[in-house]
Every structure is written in structure tokens, then in C-alpha cells.
PDB file of C-alpha atoms in Angstrom:
ATOM      1  CA  UNK S 391      41.108 -55.446  83.064  1.00  0.00           C
ATOM      2  CA  UNK S 392      45.117 -56.104  83.450  1.00  0.00           C
ATOM      3  CA  UNK S 393      46.501 -52.683  83.249  1.00  0.00           C
ATOM      4  CA  UNK S 394      43.050 -51.195  85.765  1.00  0.00           C
ATOM      5  CA  UNK S 395      44.714 -53.984  87.977  1.00  0.00           C
ATOM      6  CA  UNK S 396      48.407 -52.323  86.688  1.00  0.00           C
ATOM      7  CA  UNK S 397      48.178 -49.185  88.414  1.00  0.00           C
ATOM      8  CA  UNK S 398      45.495 -49.796  91.674  1.00  0.00           C
ATOM      9  CA  UNK S 399      49.657 -52.489  91.983  1.00  0.00           C
ATOM     10  CA  UNK S 400      51.176 -49.271  91.223  1.00  0.00           C
ATOM     11  CA  UNK S 401      49.465 -46.293  93.256  1.00  0.00           C
ATOM     12  CA  UNK S 402      49.080 -49.119  96.472  1.00  0.00           C
ATOM     13  CA  UNK S 403      53.028 -49.433  96.166  1.00  0.00           C
ATOM     14  CA  UNK S 404      53.797 -45.912  95.766  1.00  0.00           C
ATOM     15  CA  UNK S 405      51.542 -44.882  99.048  1.00  0.00           C
ATOM     16  CA  UNK S 406      53.379 -47.921 100.750  1.00  0.00           C
ATOM     17  CA  UNK S 407      56.639 -46.551 100.081  1.00  0.00           C
ATOM     18  CA  UNK S 408      55.406 -42.907 101.443  1.00  0.00           C
ATOM     19  CA  UNK S 409      54.309 -44.454 104.322  1.00  0.00           C
ATOM     20  CA  UNK S 410      57.832 -46.412 104.413  1.00  0.00           C
ATOM     21  CA  UNK S 411      59.281 -43.395 104.115  1.00  0.00           C
ATOM     22  CA  UNK S 412      57.044 -41.350 106.786  1.00  0.00           C
ATOM     23  CA  UNK S 413      58.111 -44.043 109.021  1.00  0.00           C
ATOM     24  CA  UNK S 414      61.900 -43.863 108.343  1.00  0.00           C
ATOM     25  CA  UNK S 415      61.761 -40.353 110.062  1.00  0.00           C
ATOM     26  CA  UNK S 416      61.050 -41.370 113.310  1.00  0.00           C
ATOM     27  CA  UNK S 417      64.349 -43.576 113.299  1.00  0.00           C
ATOM     28  CA  UNK S 418      66.571 -42.939 116.233  1.00  0.00           C
ATOM     29  CA  UNK S 419      69.614 -42.957 113.510  1.00  0.00           C
ATOM     30  CA  UNK S 420      70.313 -39.684 111.192  1.00  0.00           C
ATOM     31  CA  UNK S 421      71.407 -42.074 108.555  1.00  0.00           C
ATOM     32  CA  UNK S 422      68.776 -44.345 108.841  1.00  0.00           C
ATOM     33  CA  UNK S 423      66.558 -42.258 109.237  1.00  0.00           C
ATOM     34  CA  UNK S 424      67.669 -39.908 106.058  1.00  0.00           C
ATOM     35  CA  UNK S 425      69.136 -42.277 103.663  1.00  0.00           C
ATOM     36  CA  UNK S 426      65.871 -44.553 104.821  1.00  0.00           C
ATOM     37  CA  UNK S 427      63.781 -41.708 104.234  1.00  0.00           C
ATOM     38  CA  UNK S 428      65.367 -40.149 100.927  1.00  0.00           C
ATOM     39  CA  UNK S 429      65.144 -43.605  98.894  1.00  0.00           C
ATOM     40  CA  UNK S 430      61.314 -44.345  99.541  1.00  0.00           C
ATOM     41  CA  UNK S 431      60.507 -41.418  98.942  1.00  0.00           C
ATOM     42  CA  UNK S 432      62.414 -41.538  95.686  1.00  0.00           C
ATOM     43  CA  UNK S 433      61.310 -43.999  94.945  1.00  0.00           C
ATOM     44  CA  UNK S 434      58.226 -43.761  95.461  1.00  0.00           C
ATOM     45  CA  UNK S 435      58.181 -40.666  93.487  1.00  0.00           C
ATOM     46  CA  UNK S 436      59.831 -43.103  90.023  1.00  0.00           C
ATOM     47  CA  UNK S 437      56.381 -45.336  90.606  1.00  0.00           C
ATOM     48  CA  UNK S 438      53.763 -42.890  91.030  1.00  0.00           C
ATOM     49  CA  UNK S 439      55.299 -41.288  87.751  1.00  0.00           C
ATOM     50  CA  UNK S 440      55.002 -45.165  86.445  1.00  0.00           C
ATOM     51  CA  UNK S 441      50.983 -45.179  87.697  1.00  0.00           C
ATOM     52  CA  UNK S 442      50.952 -41.482  85.675  1.00  0.00           C
ATOM     53  CA  UNK S 443      52.126 -43.379  83.043  1.00  0.00           C
ATOM     54  CA  UNK S 444      48.995 -45.890  82.844  1.00  0.00           C
ATOM     55  CA  UNK S 445      46.760 -43.532  84.218  1.00  0.00           C
ATOM     56  CA  UNK S 446      48.022 -41.526  80.505  1.00  0.00           C
ATOM     57  CA  UNK S 447      47.455 -44.890  78.700  1.00  0.00           C
ATOM     58  CA  UNK S 448      44.264 -45.190  79.897  1.00  0.00           C
ATOM     59  CA  UNK S 449      43.101 -42.470  78.856  1.00  0.00           C
ATOM     60  CA  UNK S 450      44.893 -42.559  75.801  1.00  0.00           C
ATOM     61  CA  UNK S 451      43.607 -45.731  74.786  1.00  0.00           C
ATOM     62  CA  UNK S 452      39.693 -44.124  75.113  1.00  0.00           C
ATOM     63  CA  UNK S 453      40.449 -40.257  73.677  1.00  0.00           C
ATOM     64  CA  UNK S 454      39.712 -41.614  69.625  1.00  0.00           C
ATOM     65  CA  UNK S 455      37.277 -40.397  67.888  1.00  0.00           C
ATOM     66  CA  UNK S 456      36.258 -39.468  64.303  1.00  0.00           C
ATOM     67  CA  UNK S 457      33.230 -38.530  61.929  1.00  0.00           C
ATOM     68  CA  UNK S 458      30.807 -40.687  60.434  1.00  0.00           C
ATOM     69  CA  UNK S 459      30.245 -39.490  57.291  1.00  0.00           C
ATOM     70  CA  UNK S 460      27.209 -39.385  55.171  1.00  0.00           C
ATOM     71  CA  UNK S 461      27.460 -42.240  52.751  1.00  0.00           C
ATOM     72  CA  UNK S 462      25.729 -45.768  50.774  1.00  0.00           C
ATOM     73  CA  UNK S 463      28.416 -47.565  48.553  1.00  0.00           C
ATOM     74  CA  UNK S 464      26.683 -48.634  45.330  1.00  0.00           C
ATOM     75  CA  UNK S 465      27.550 -51.970  44.415  1.00  0.00           C
ATOM     76  CA  UNK S 466      29.399 -52.658  40.579  1.00  0.00           C
ATOM     77  CA  UNK S 467      30.872 -55.792  39.329  1.00  0.00           C
ATOM     78  CA  UNK S 468      33.777 -52.749  38.969  1.00  0.00           C
ATOM     79  CA  UNK S 469      33.830 -51.789  42.417  1.00  0.00           C
ATOM     80  CA  UNK S 470      33.937 -55.777  43.922  1.00  0.00           C
ATOM     81  CA  UNK S 471      36.704 -56.390  41.625  1.00  0.00           C
ATOM     82  CA  UNK S 472      39.194 -53.979  42.192  1.00  0.00           C
ATOM     83  CA  UNK S 473      37.714 -54.255  46.179  1.00  0.00           C
ATOM     84  CA  UNK S 474      39.275 -57.926  45.709  1.00  0.00           C
ATOM     85  CA  UNK S 475      42.290 -57.107  44.458  1.00  0.00           C
ATOM     86  CA  UNK S 476      42.930 -54.522  47.118  1.00  0.00           C
ATOM     87  CA  UNK S 477      42.060 -57.313  50.075  1.00  0.00           C
ATOM     88  CA  UNK S 478      43.984 -59.497  48.548  1.00  0.00           C
ATOM     89  CA  UNK S 479      46.632 -57.760  48.338  1.00  0.00           C
ATOM     90  CA  UNK S 480      46.364 -55.811  51.129  1.00  0.00           C
ATOM     91  CA  UNK S 481      43.900 -56.393  54.068  1.00  0.00           C
ATOM     92  CA  UNK S 482      44.886 -60.617  53.710  1.00  0.00           C
ATOM     93  CA  UNK S 483      48.456 -60.159  54.773  1.00  0.00           C
ATOM     94  CA  UNK S 484      46.587 -59.707  59.017  1.00  0.00           C
ATOM     95  CA  UNK S 485      42.796 -60.528  58.042  1.00  0.00           C
ATOM     96  CA  UNK S 486      43.900 -64.341  56.465  1.00  0.00           C
ATOM     97  CA  UNK S 487      45.022 -67.138  58.721  1.00  0.00           C
ATOM     98  CA  UNK S 488      43.057 -69.716  57.531  1.00  0.00           C
ATOM     99  CA  UNK S 489      40.479 -68.837  55.481  1.00  0.00           C
ATOM    100  CA  UNK S 490      40.029 -65.433  53.166  1.00  0.00           C
ATOM    101  CA  UNK S 491      39.828 -62.896  55.063  1.00  0.00           C
ATOM    102  CA  UNK S 492      37.974 -64.717  58.161  1.00  0.00           C
ATOM    103  CA  UNK S 493      40.957 -62.681  60.653  1.00  0.00           C
ATOM    104  CA  UNK S 494      41.013 -64.515  63.621  1.00  0.00           C
ATOM    105  CA  UNK S 495      45.358 -64.295  63.699  1.00  0.00           C
ATOM    106  CA  UNK S 496      47.160 -62.506  67.126  1.00  0.00           C
ATOM    107  CA  UNK S 497      49.152 -59.151  65.203  1.00  0.00           C
ATOM    108  CA  UNK S 498      51.039 -59.083  68.218  1.00  0.00           C
ATOM    109  CA  UNK S 499      53.506 -62.468  67.501  1.00  0.00           C
ATOM    110  CA  UNK S 500      55.115 -59.809  64.818  1.00  0.00           C
ATOM    111  CA  UNK S 501      55.637 -57.222  67.828  1.00  0.00           C
ATOM    112  CA  UNK S 502      59.494 -57.854  69.684  1.00  0.00           C
ATOM    113  CA  UNK S 503      58.256 -56.737  73.261  1.00  0.00           C
ATOM    114  CA  UNK S 504      54.723 -58.326  74.734  1.00  0.00           C
ATOM    115  CA  UNK S 505      52.585 -55.557  75.214  1.00  0.00           C
ATOM    116  CA  UNK S 506      49.251 -56.839  74.558  1.00  0.00           C
ATOM    117  CA  UNK S 507      46.785 -58.987  71.370  1.00  0.00           C
ATOM    118  CA  UNK S 508      45.650 -57.918  68.564  1.00  0.00           C
ATOM    119  CA  UNK S 509      43.965 -60.268  66.900  1.00  0.00           C
ATOM    120  CA  UNK S 510      42.347 -59.134  63.240  1.00  0.00           C
ATOM    121  CA  UNK S 511      38.584 -59.420  62.664  1.00  0.00           C
ATOM    122  CA  UNK S 512      37.217 -61.518  60.418  1.00  0.00           C
ATOM    123  CA  UNK S 513      35.380 -59.216  58.065  1.00  0.00           C
ATOM    124  CA  UNK S 514      33.468 -61.343  56.049  1.00  0.00           C
ATOM    125  CA  UNK S 515      29.765 -61.920  56.518  1.00  0.00           C
ATOM    126  CA  UNK S 516      30.659 -64.140  59.556  1.00  0.00           C
ATOM    127  CA  UNK S 517      32.166 -61.213  61.835  1.00  0.00           C
ATOM    128  CA  UNK S 518      30.916 -57.770  63.316  1.00  0.00           C
ATOM    129  CA  UNK S 519      31.027 -56.375  59.824  1.00  0.00           C
ATOM    130  CA  UNK S 520      27.869 -56.912  59.054  1.00  0.00           C
ATOM    131  CA  UNK S 521      25.587 -55.109  62.028  1.00  0.00           C
ATOM    132  CA  UNK S 522      28.214 -52.250  59.912  1.00  0.00           C
ATOM    133  CA  UNK S 523      27.189 -49.900  57.877  1.00  0.00           C
ATOM    134  CA  UNK S 524      29.228 -48.610  54.943  1.00  0.00           C
ATOM    135  CA  UNK S 525      29.842 -45.332  56.442  1.00  0.00           C
ATOM    136  CA  UNK S 526      30.873 -47.425  59.704  1.00  0.00           C
ATOM    137  CA  UNK S 527      33.636 -49.504  56.969  1.00  0.00           C
ATOM    138  CA  UNK S 528      34.598 -46.812  55.436  1.00  0.00           C
ATOM    139  CA  UNK S 529      35.387 -44.806  59.069  1.00  0.00           C
ATOM    140  CA  UNK S 530      37.109 -48.029  60.547  1.00  0.00           C
ATOM    141  CA  UNK S 531      39.706 -48.162  57.679  1.00  0.00           C
ATOM    142  CA  UNK S 532      40.173 -44.342  56.744  1.00  0.00           C
ATOM    143  CA  UNK S 533      40.644 -43.533  60.811  1.00  0.00           C
ATOM    144  CA  UNK S 534      40.739 -46.607  63.044  1.00  0.00           C
ATOM    145  CA  UNK S 535      37.253 -46.625  64.685  1.00  0.00           C
ATOM    146  CA  UNK S 536      34.983 -49.616  65.181  1.00  0.00           C
ATOM    147  CA  UNK S 537      30.868 -49.379  64.816  1.00  0.00           C
ATOM    148  CA  UNK S 538      31.344 -48.309  68.499  1.00  0.00           C
ATOM    149  CA  UNK S 539      33.267 -45.943  68.232  1.00  0.00           C
ATOM    150  CA  UNK S 540      36.326 -47.728  69.965  1.00  0.00           C
ATOM    151  CA  UNK S 541      39.696 -46.956  68.838  1.00  0.00           C
ATOM    152  CA  UNK S 542      41.361 -50.038  65.880  1.00  0.00           C
ATOM    153  CA  UNK S 543      44.831 -49.742  67.189  1.00  0.00           C
ATOM    154  CA  UNK S 544      46.365 -51.741  64.737  1.00  0.00           C
ATOM    155  CA  UNK S 545      44.088 -50.782  62.068  1.00  0.00           C
ATOM    156  CA  UNK S 546      45.120 -46.320  62.820  1.00  0.00           C
ATOM    157  CA  UNK S 547      48.709 -47.824  63.110  1.00  0.00           C
ATOM    158  CA  UNK S 548      49.085 -49.548  59.868  1.00  0.00           C
ATOM    159  CA  UNK S 549      48.649 -46.864  56.558  1.00  0.00           C
ATOM    160  CA  UNK S 550      45.124 -47.896  55.392  1.00  0.00           C
ATOM    161  CA  UNK S 551      44.073 -44.637  55.839  1.00  0.00           C
ATOM    162  CA  UNK S 552      46.089 -43.623  53.083  1.00  0.00           C
ATOM    163  CA  UNK S 553      43.545 -45.942  50.531  1.00  0.00           C
ATOM    164  CA  UNK S 554      41.310 -43.308  48.026  1.00  0.00           C
ATOM    165  CA  UNK S 555      37.913 -42.574  48.767  1.00  0.00           C
ATOM    166  CA  UNK S 556      37.307 -44.589  45.734  1.00  0.00           C
ATOM    167  CA  UNK S 557      39.178 -47.359  46.562  1.00  0.00           C
ATOM    168  CA  UNK S 558      37.940 -47.710  50.447  1.00  0.00           C
ATOM    169  CA  UNK S 559      33.860 -47.895  48.598  1.00  0.00           C
ATOM    170  CA  UNK S 560      35.642 -50.221  46.427  1.00  0.00           C
ATOM    171  CA  UNK S 561      36.686 -52.894  49.086  1.00  0.00           C
ATOM    172  CA  UNK S 562      33.181 -52.139  51.086  1.00  0.00           C
ATOM    173  CA  UNK S 563      31.650 -53.486  48.226  1.00  0.00           C
ATOM    174  CA  UNK S 564      34.120 -56.268  47.860  1.00  0.00           C
ATOM    175  CA  UNK S 565      33.519 -57.178  51.614  1.00  0.00           C
ATOM    176  CA  UNK S 566      29.217 -56.997  50.986  1.00  0.00           C
ATOM    177  CA  UNK S 567      30.220 -59.812  47.934  1.00  0.00           C
ATOM    178  CA  UNK S 568      31.754 -61.746  49.690  1.00  0.00           C
ATOM    179  CA  UNK S 569      30.057 -65.478  51.408  1.00  0.00           C
ATOM    180  CA  UNK S 570      29.688 -65.894  55.453  1.00  0.00           C
ATOM    181  CA  UNK S 571      33.108 -67.952  56.525  1.00  0.00           C
ATOM    182  CA  UNK S 572      35.118 -69.187  59.336  1.00  0.00           C
ATOM    183  CA  UNK S 573      34.359 -68.148  62.792  1.00  0.00           C
ATOM    184  CA  UNK S 574      32.824 -64.690  64.754  1.00  0.00           C
ATOM    185  CA  UNK S 575      35.630 -63.413  65.836  1.00  0.00           C
ATOM    186  CA  UNK S 576      36.003 -62.430  69.988  1.00  0.00           C
ATOM    187  CA  UNK S 577      36.415 -58.905  71.050  1.00  0.00           C
ATOM    188  CA  UNK S 578      36.615 -56.497  71.992  1.00  0.00           C
ATOM    189  CA  UNK S 579      39.838 -57.470  69.520  1.00  0.00           C
ATOM    190  CA  UNK S 580      42.470 -54.968  70.777  1.00  0.00           C
ATOM    191  CA  UNK S 581      43.129 -55.169  73.953  1.00  0.00           C
ATOM    192  CA  UNK S 582      47.012 -53.303  76.045  1.00  0.00           C
ATOM    193  CA  UNK S 583      48.645 -55.234  78.736  1.00  0.00           C
ATOM    194  CA  UNK S 584      49.666 -53.172  81.218  1.00  0.00           C
ATOM    195  CA  UNK S 585      53.475 -52.788  80.259  1.00  0.00           C
ATOM    196  CA  UNK S 586      51.771 -51.512  76.225  1.00  0.00           C
ATOM    197  CA  UNK S 587      49.400 -48.620  78.056  1.00  0.00           C
ATOM    198  CA  UNK S 588      51.581 -47.297  80.443  1.00  0.00           C
ATOM    199  CA  UNK S 589      54.113 -47.132  77.078  1.00  0.00           C
ATOM    200  CA  UNK S 590      51.514 -45.399  75.062  1.00  0.00           C
ATOM    201  CA  UNK S 591      50.995 -43.633  78.122  1.00  0.00           C
ATOM    202  CA  UNK S 592      54.769 -42.162  78.184  1.00  0.00           C
ATOM    203  CA  UNK S 593      54.764 -42.260  74.115  1.00  0.00           C
ATOM    204  CA  UNK S 594      57.196 -44.844  73.631  1.00  0.00           C
ATOM    205  CA  UNK S 595      54.472 -46.485  70.737  1.00  0.00           C
ATOM    206  CA  UNK S 596      54.069 -45.330  67.250  1.00  0.00           C
ATOM    207  CA  UNK S 597      51.712 -42.617  67.152  1.00  0.00           C
ATOM    208  CA  UNK S 598      48.200 -43.227  65.065  1.00  0.00           C
ATOM    209  CA  UNK S 599      47.843 -41.962  61.896  1.00  0.00           C
ATOM    210  CA  UNK S 600      45.689 -38.676  62.570  1.00  0.00           C
ATOM    211  CA  UNK S 601      42.026 -38.307  62.331  1.00  0.00           C
ATOM    212  CA  UNK S 602      41.197 -37.244  58.634  1.00  0.00           C
ATOM    213  CA  UNK S 603      38.067 -35.711  56.762  1.00  0.00           C
ATOM    214  CA  UNK S 604      40.168 -35.077  53.701  1.00  0.00           C
ATOM    215  CA  UNK S 605      38.988 -36.891  50.352  1.00  0.00           C
ATOM    216  CA  UNK S 606      41.488 -38.948  48.857  1.00  0.00           C
ATOM    217  CA  UNK S 607      41.986 -38.913  45.085  1.00  0.00           C
ATOM    218  CA  UNK S 608      45.011 -41.691  43.533  1.00  0.00           C
ATOM    219  CA  UNK S 609      46.420 -40.389  40.708  1.00  0.00           C
ATOM    220  CA  UNK S 610      45.465 -42.470  36.996  1.00  0.00           C
ATOM    221  CA  UNK S 611      46.113 -45.919  37.639  1.00  0.00           C
ATOM    222  CA  UNK S 612      48.969 -48.244  35.063  1.00  0.00           C
ATOM    223  CA  UNK S 613      52.446 -48.715  35.136  1.00  0.00           C
ATOM    224  CA  UNK S 614      54.321 -45.267  36.779  1.00  0.00           C
ATOM    225  CA  UNK S 615      56.021 -44.305  39.108  1.00  0.00           C
ATOM    226  CA  UNK S 616      52.709 -41.835  40.086  1.00  0.00           C
ATOM    227  CA  UNK S 617      50.711 -44.715  40.782  1.00  0.00           C
ATOM    228  CA  UNK S 618      53.454 -46.889  42.396  1.00  0.00           C
ATOM    229  CA  UNK S 619      54.520 -43.995  44.987  1.00  0.00           C
ATOM    230  CA  UNK S 620      50.222 -43.930  46.183  1.00  0.00           C
ATOM    231  CA  UNK S 621      50.732 -47.818  46.161  1.00  0.00           C
ATOM    232  CA  UNK S 622      53.640 -48.227  49.038  1.00  0.00           C
ATOM    233  CA  UNK S 623      51.892 -45.228  50.598  1.00  0.00           C
ATOM    234  CA  UNK S 624      49.491 -47.169  51.623  1.00  0.00           C
ATOM    235  CA  UNK S 625      50.987 -50.746  51.838  1.00  0.00           C
ATOM    236  CA  UNK S 626      52.651 -49.867  55.632  1.00  0.00           C
ATOM    237  CA  UNK S 627      56.366 -50.065  53.058  1.00  0.00           C
ATOM    238  CA  UNK S 628      57.494 -46.928  55.582  1.00  0.00           C
ATOM    239  CA  UNK S 629      57.189 -48.754  59.030  1.00  0.00           C
ATOM    240  CA  UNK S 630      59.428 -51.645  58.272  1.00  0.00           C
ATOM    241  CA  UNK S 631      62.052 -50.003  55.274  1.00  0.00           C
ATOM    242  CA  UNK S 632      61.811 -46.705  57.170  1.00  0.00           C
ATOM    243  CA  UNK S 633      60.534 -43.060  56.095  1.00  0.00           C
ATOM    244  CA  UNK S 634      62.510 -42.480  53.368  1.00  0.00           C
ATOM    245  CA  UNK S 635      62.901 -46.519  52.584  1.00  0.00           C
ATOM    246  CA  UNK S 636      66.082 -46.895  53.379  1.00  0.00           C
ATOM    247  CA  UNK S 637      66.111 -49.001  55.562  1.00  0.00           C
ATOM    248  CA  UNK S 638      64.449 -49.551  59.416  1.00  0.00           C
ATOM    249  CA  UNK S 639      65.930 -48.091  62.352  1.00  0.00           C
ATOM    250  CA  UNK S 640      67.441 -50.226  64.927  1.00  0.00           C
ATOM    251  CA  UNK S 641      65.070 -50.278  68.137  1.00  0.00           C
ATOM    252  CA  UNK S 642      61.712 -49.497  66.197  1.00  0.00           C
ATOM    253  CA  UNK S 643      58.903 -51.706  66.947  1.00  0.00           C
ATOM    254  CA  UNK S 644      57.670 -53.175  63.354  1.00  0.00           C
ATOM    255  CA  UNK S 645      60.500 -55.345  61.917  1.00  0.00           C
ATOM    256  CA  UNK S 646      63.514 -54.300  61.236  1.00  0.00           C
ATOM    257  CA  UNK S 647      63.410 -53.612  57.416  1.00  0.00           C
ATOM    258  CA  UNK S 648      66.715 -53.527  54.714  1.00  0.00           C
ATOM    259  CA  UNK S 649      67.123 -50.618  52.330  1.00  0.00           C
ATOM    260  CA  UNK S 650      65.309 -51.167  49.313  1.00  0.00           C
ATOM    261  CA  UNK S 651      67.826 -49.506  47.390  1.00  0.00           C
ATOM    262  CA  UNK S 652      68.360 -53.262  47.012  1.00  0.00           C
ATOM    263  CA  UNK S 653      65.720 -52.848  43.673  1.00  0.00           C
ATOM    264  CA  UNK S 654      68.102 -50.416  41.502  1.00  0.00           C
ATOM    265  CA  UNK S 655      69.807 -53.509  41.026  1.00  0.00           C
ATOM    266  CA  UNK S 656      67.192 -55.698  39.844  1.00  0.00           C
ATOM    267  CA  UNK S 657      65.324 -56.331  36.115  1.00  0.00           C
ATOM    268  CA  UNK S 658      61.368 -55.162  36.634  1.00  0.00           C
ATOM    269  CA  UNK S 659      61.408 -59.450  35.891  1.00  0.00           C
ATOM    270  CA  UNK S 660      63.441 -59.586  38.745  1.00  0.00           C
ATOM    271  CA  UNK S 661      60.978 -57.677  41.339  1.00  0.00           C
ATOM    272  CA  UNK S 662      57.516 -59.553  40.129  1.00  0.00           C
ATOM    273  CA  UNK S 663      59.281 -62.727  40.785  1.00  0.00           C
ATOM    274  CA  UNK S 664      60.591 -61.896  43.902  1.00  0.00           C
ATOM    275  CA  UNK S 665      57.339 -60.422  44.766  1.00  0.00           C
ATOM    276  CA  UNK S 666      55.411 -63.956  44.141  1.00  0.00           C
ATOM    277  CA  UNK S 667      58.140 -66.622  44.954  1.00  0.00           C
ATOM    278  CA  UNK S 668      59.844 -64.672  48.137  1.00  0.00           C
ATOM    279  CA  UNK S 669      62.774 -65.819  46.657  1.00  0.00           C
ATOM    280  CA  UNK S 670      65.791 -62.346  45.063  1.00  0.00           C
ATOM    281  CA  UNK S 671      67.784 -62.418  43.004  1.00  0.00           C
ATOM    282  CA  UNK S 672      70.467 -63.608  44.442  1.00  0.00           C
ATOM    283  CA  UNK S 673      68.460 -67.043  45.696  1.00  0.00           C
ATOM    284  CA  UNK S 674      67.513 -64.985  49.104  1.00  0.00           C
ATOM    285  CA  UNK S 675      63.864 -66.012  51.125  1.00  0.00           C
ATOM    286  CA  UNK S 676      62.605 -62.934  52.424  1.00  0.00           C
ATOM    287  CA  UNK S 677      61.226 -62.644  55.891  1.00  0.00           C
ATOM    288  CA  UNK S 678      58.452 -64.618  57.047  1.00  0.00           C
ATOM    289  CA  UNK S 679      57.083 -61.067  58.472  1.00  0.00           C
ATOM    290  CA  UNK S 680      57.382 -59.999  54.453  1.00  0.00           C
ATOM    291  CA  UNK S 681      54.211 -59.959  53.274  1.00  0.00           C
ATOM    292  CA  UNK S 682      55.272 -60.548  49.821  1.00  0.00           C
ATOM    293  CA  UNK S 683      52.729 -63.490  49.557  1.00  0.00           C
ATOM    294  CA  UNK S 684      49.783 -60.535  49.505  1.00  0.00           C
ATOM    295  CA  UNK S 685      51.578 -58.154  47.466  1.00  0.00           C
ATOM    296  CA  UNK S 686      52.775 -60.330  45.217  1.00  0.00           C
ATOM    297  CA  UNK S 687      48.593 -60.702  44.324  1.00  0.00           C
ATOM    298  CA  UNK S 688      48.947 -57.768  43.032  1.00  0.00           C
ATOM    299  CA  UNK S 689      49.101 -57.402  38.502  1.00  0.00           C
ATOM    300  CA  UNK S 690      51.912 -56.925  36.837  1.00  0.00           C
ATOM    301  CA  UNK S 691      51.232 -53.170  36.004  1.00  0.00           C
ATOM    302  CA  UNK S 692      50.947 -52.823  40.049  1.00  0.00           C
ATOM    303  CA  UNK S 693      53.941 -54.609  40.309  1.00  0.00           C
ATOM    304  CA  UNK S 694      56.104 -52.686  37.394  1.00  0.00           C
ATOM    305  CA  UNK S 695      54.436 -48.839  39.123  1.00  0.00           C
ATOM    306  CA  UNK S 696      55.703 -50.060  42.560  1.00  0.00           C
ATOM    307  CA  UNK S 697      59.086 -51.810  41.245  1.00  0.00           C
ATOM    308  CA  UNK S 698      60.039 -48.117  38.908  1.00  0.00           C
ATOM    309  CA  UNK S 699      59.012 -45.129  42.442  1.00  0.00           C
ATOM    310  CA  UNK S 700      61.364 -47.327  43.857  1.00  0.00           C
ATOM    311  CA  UNK S 701      63.688 -47.646  41.045  1.00  0.00           C
ATOM    312  CA  UNK S 702      63.868 -43.338  40.902  1.00  0.00           C
ATOM    313  CA  UNK S 703      64.362 -42.846  44.940  1.00  0.00           C
ATOM    314  CA  UNK S 704      66.866 -40.934  45.668  1.00  0.00           C
ATOM    315  CA  UNK S 705      70.517 -42.098  46.736  1.00  0.00           C
ATOM    316  CA  UNK S 706      69.641 -43.108  50.607  1.00  0.00           C
TER     317      UNK S 706
END
């Protein structure tokens, strides 16, 4: 609503500026006539351009779509256990505030520019997921589209879409096993304000991950660099630490992460201790925005896999 009001206000201002430019053309003073008209028309163009970006942003907010897969997830003890491991080490980073996966936190607090509010949903049966099918939950994780076909903005910005099919099935099985907890999260969850909508229209926000229907298969589990690469692929490390993990770029929207080549100077035991305690080998406390707590819930073999991958990165 704020974005629509902003668009209307922008259009009204553009019309008023255009009318003032026409009025200036009737002035007797040549300097005032052409100077006033030129300024008014220049401002009209600028304000109209802003309005066009806002309109484009509004359109983009409602054009993401993804097909609904045909699936029903069979629940097994093994799947539930794996789903819990993924949820504890990944999903909980956003969806846990006062209680496990009960949502409620506004993720916009970690964005340096006020572009709106983005509330993490309650993923227990107390929330909307109790009414969603397995296919709808799968689509939300893989392609950032909810059961009603709305764009899940933050989900589509993350790398949740890189979870393997089997790990996604496991998360669904785990969510189905939970008891209801917390309060339903009021919707809509993702709301851009006028500035956010305009930035979205101007391409100034991160791109949503492409919609995909491809099958994703994870490599064999174990303390290997190959499996570590898979774990890092969905853990969103590159959003903060850069695509080559050589450090974030000043001005990026996500928090600025350092060059992860520093891990090469740590032992495996030091890396695991850092992820479990939030304090690196030099005694430095990791930043509050670094999700070391959920990552630290990974098993030793998974952390070893991540360590092996990071220590084999080419020099930056």
C-alpha cells in the first residue's frame, strides 16, 4: 500500500511540475520564462523516471511464478533426522527467534537500508504450513513462491534453492513431525516500502534466484571437499563473503564478510571450535550477523567437509 501511495504521489508531483512548466512559458521575462520552464520540465522528467521505477517494482513484486511439482513426501525416521539437521543448521538462522522455527523476526533489521519488512514465518503447525501441501512447501523452498502464488522475497534471495531434492524432502518430513508452537505469523510476510519498491524497479536489489525445475542431487555425505562445497552452496556464505569467498564488496546489501582464506591458517579443531563458540583462534568474537550458531550445530563430519573445501580454495 505504501508503494502504491508513493507512486500516486510521484505522479501527482510530476503533473504539477509539468503544469508549472507550462505556466512559466507564459511569463513575460525571457530569463524567467525559459529558465523556469526548463527547470520545471527537467524535474518533471526526473520525477516521472522515479515513478516509472516504482511502477516497474510493483509489477516485479507480482510476476514471479513457479510450477507446483507433483509429489508427496514419505516420512521416515532417517528423513526426519536429516531434516532436523538441515533445519537446525540452516533454517533456524532466520526462522528461530524466541522458539525453534516459530519465526516472527523481521529480517530487515540486518539490511543497512530501510526497504521494508520481511518477517520469517512460523514453520511449526501453528503457522500456515499446516494447510500447505508437501508440493507447496517444496516450491517455497526451491523457488520462493508460497501456497497462494506470492513471491517469498527473502527465500528467493537465499540459496535455499540449492538444497538437494532429498534434503528438501527431509526438511518437509521434519516440519511435518513438529508440534505446534508459538503464534501464527501475521501476513503478508514480505512488504517492500516505497523506497524498496523503487530500488527493486531500478535493479538495485539482489536478483532473486532463477526458478528451476531441475533435479538437484547432493554428493555422498562425508568429510570431503566435494560435500563441503555442497554445504557451502546453500548456506549463503557467498552472499556476505563474495562469490569467490574472497570477501564481500563494500556497498553490498548483505553484511560485509571477510576473506575466508583466513581459514587456511587454522587447524580443523580450531575451525570447529570457532563455529561452535563464535570466537576465532585469535580470540576475535564473530559478528552478530554471522550465523555461526546454526552452522555450529552441524556434525563434526559436515564441519570437516566445509573446512576441507575452504582450505582448498585458490589464492584470491
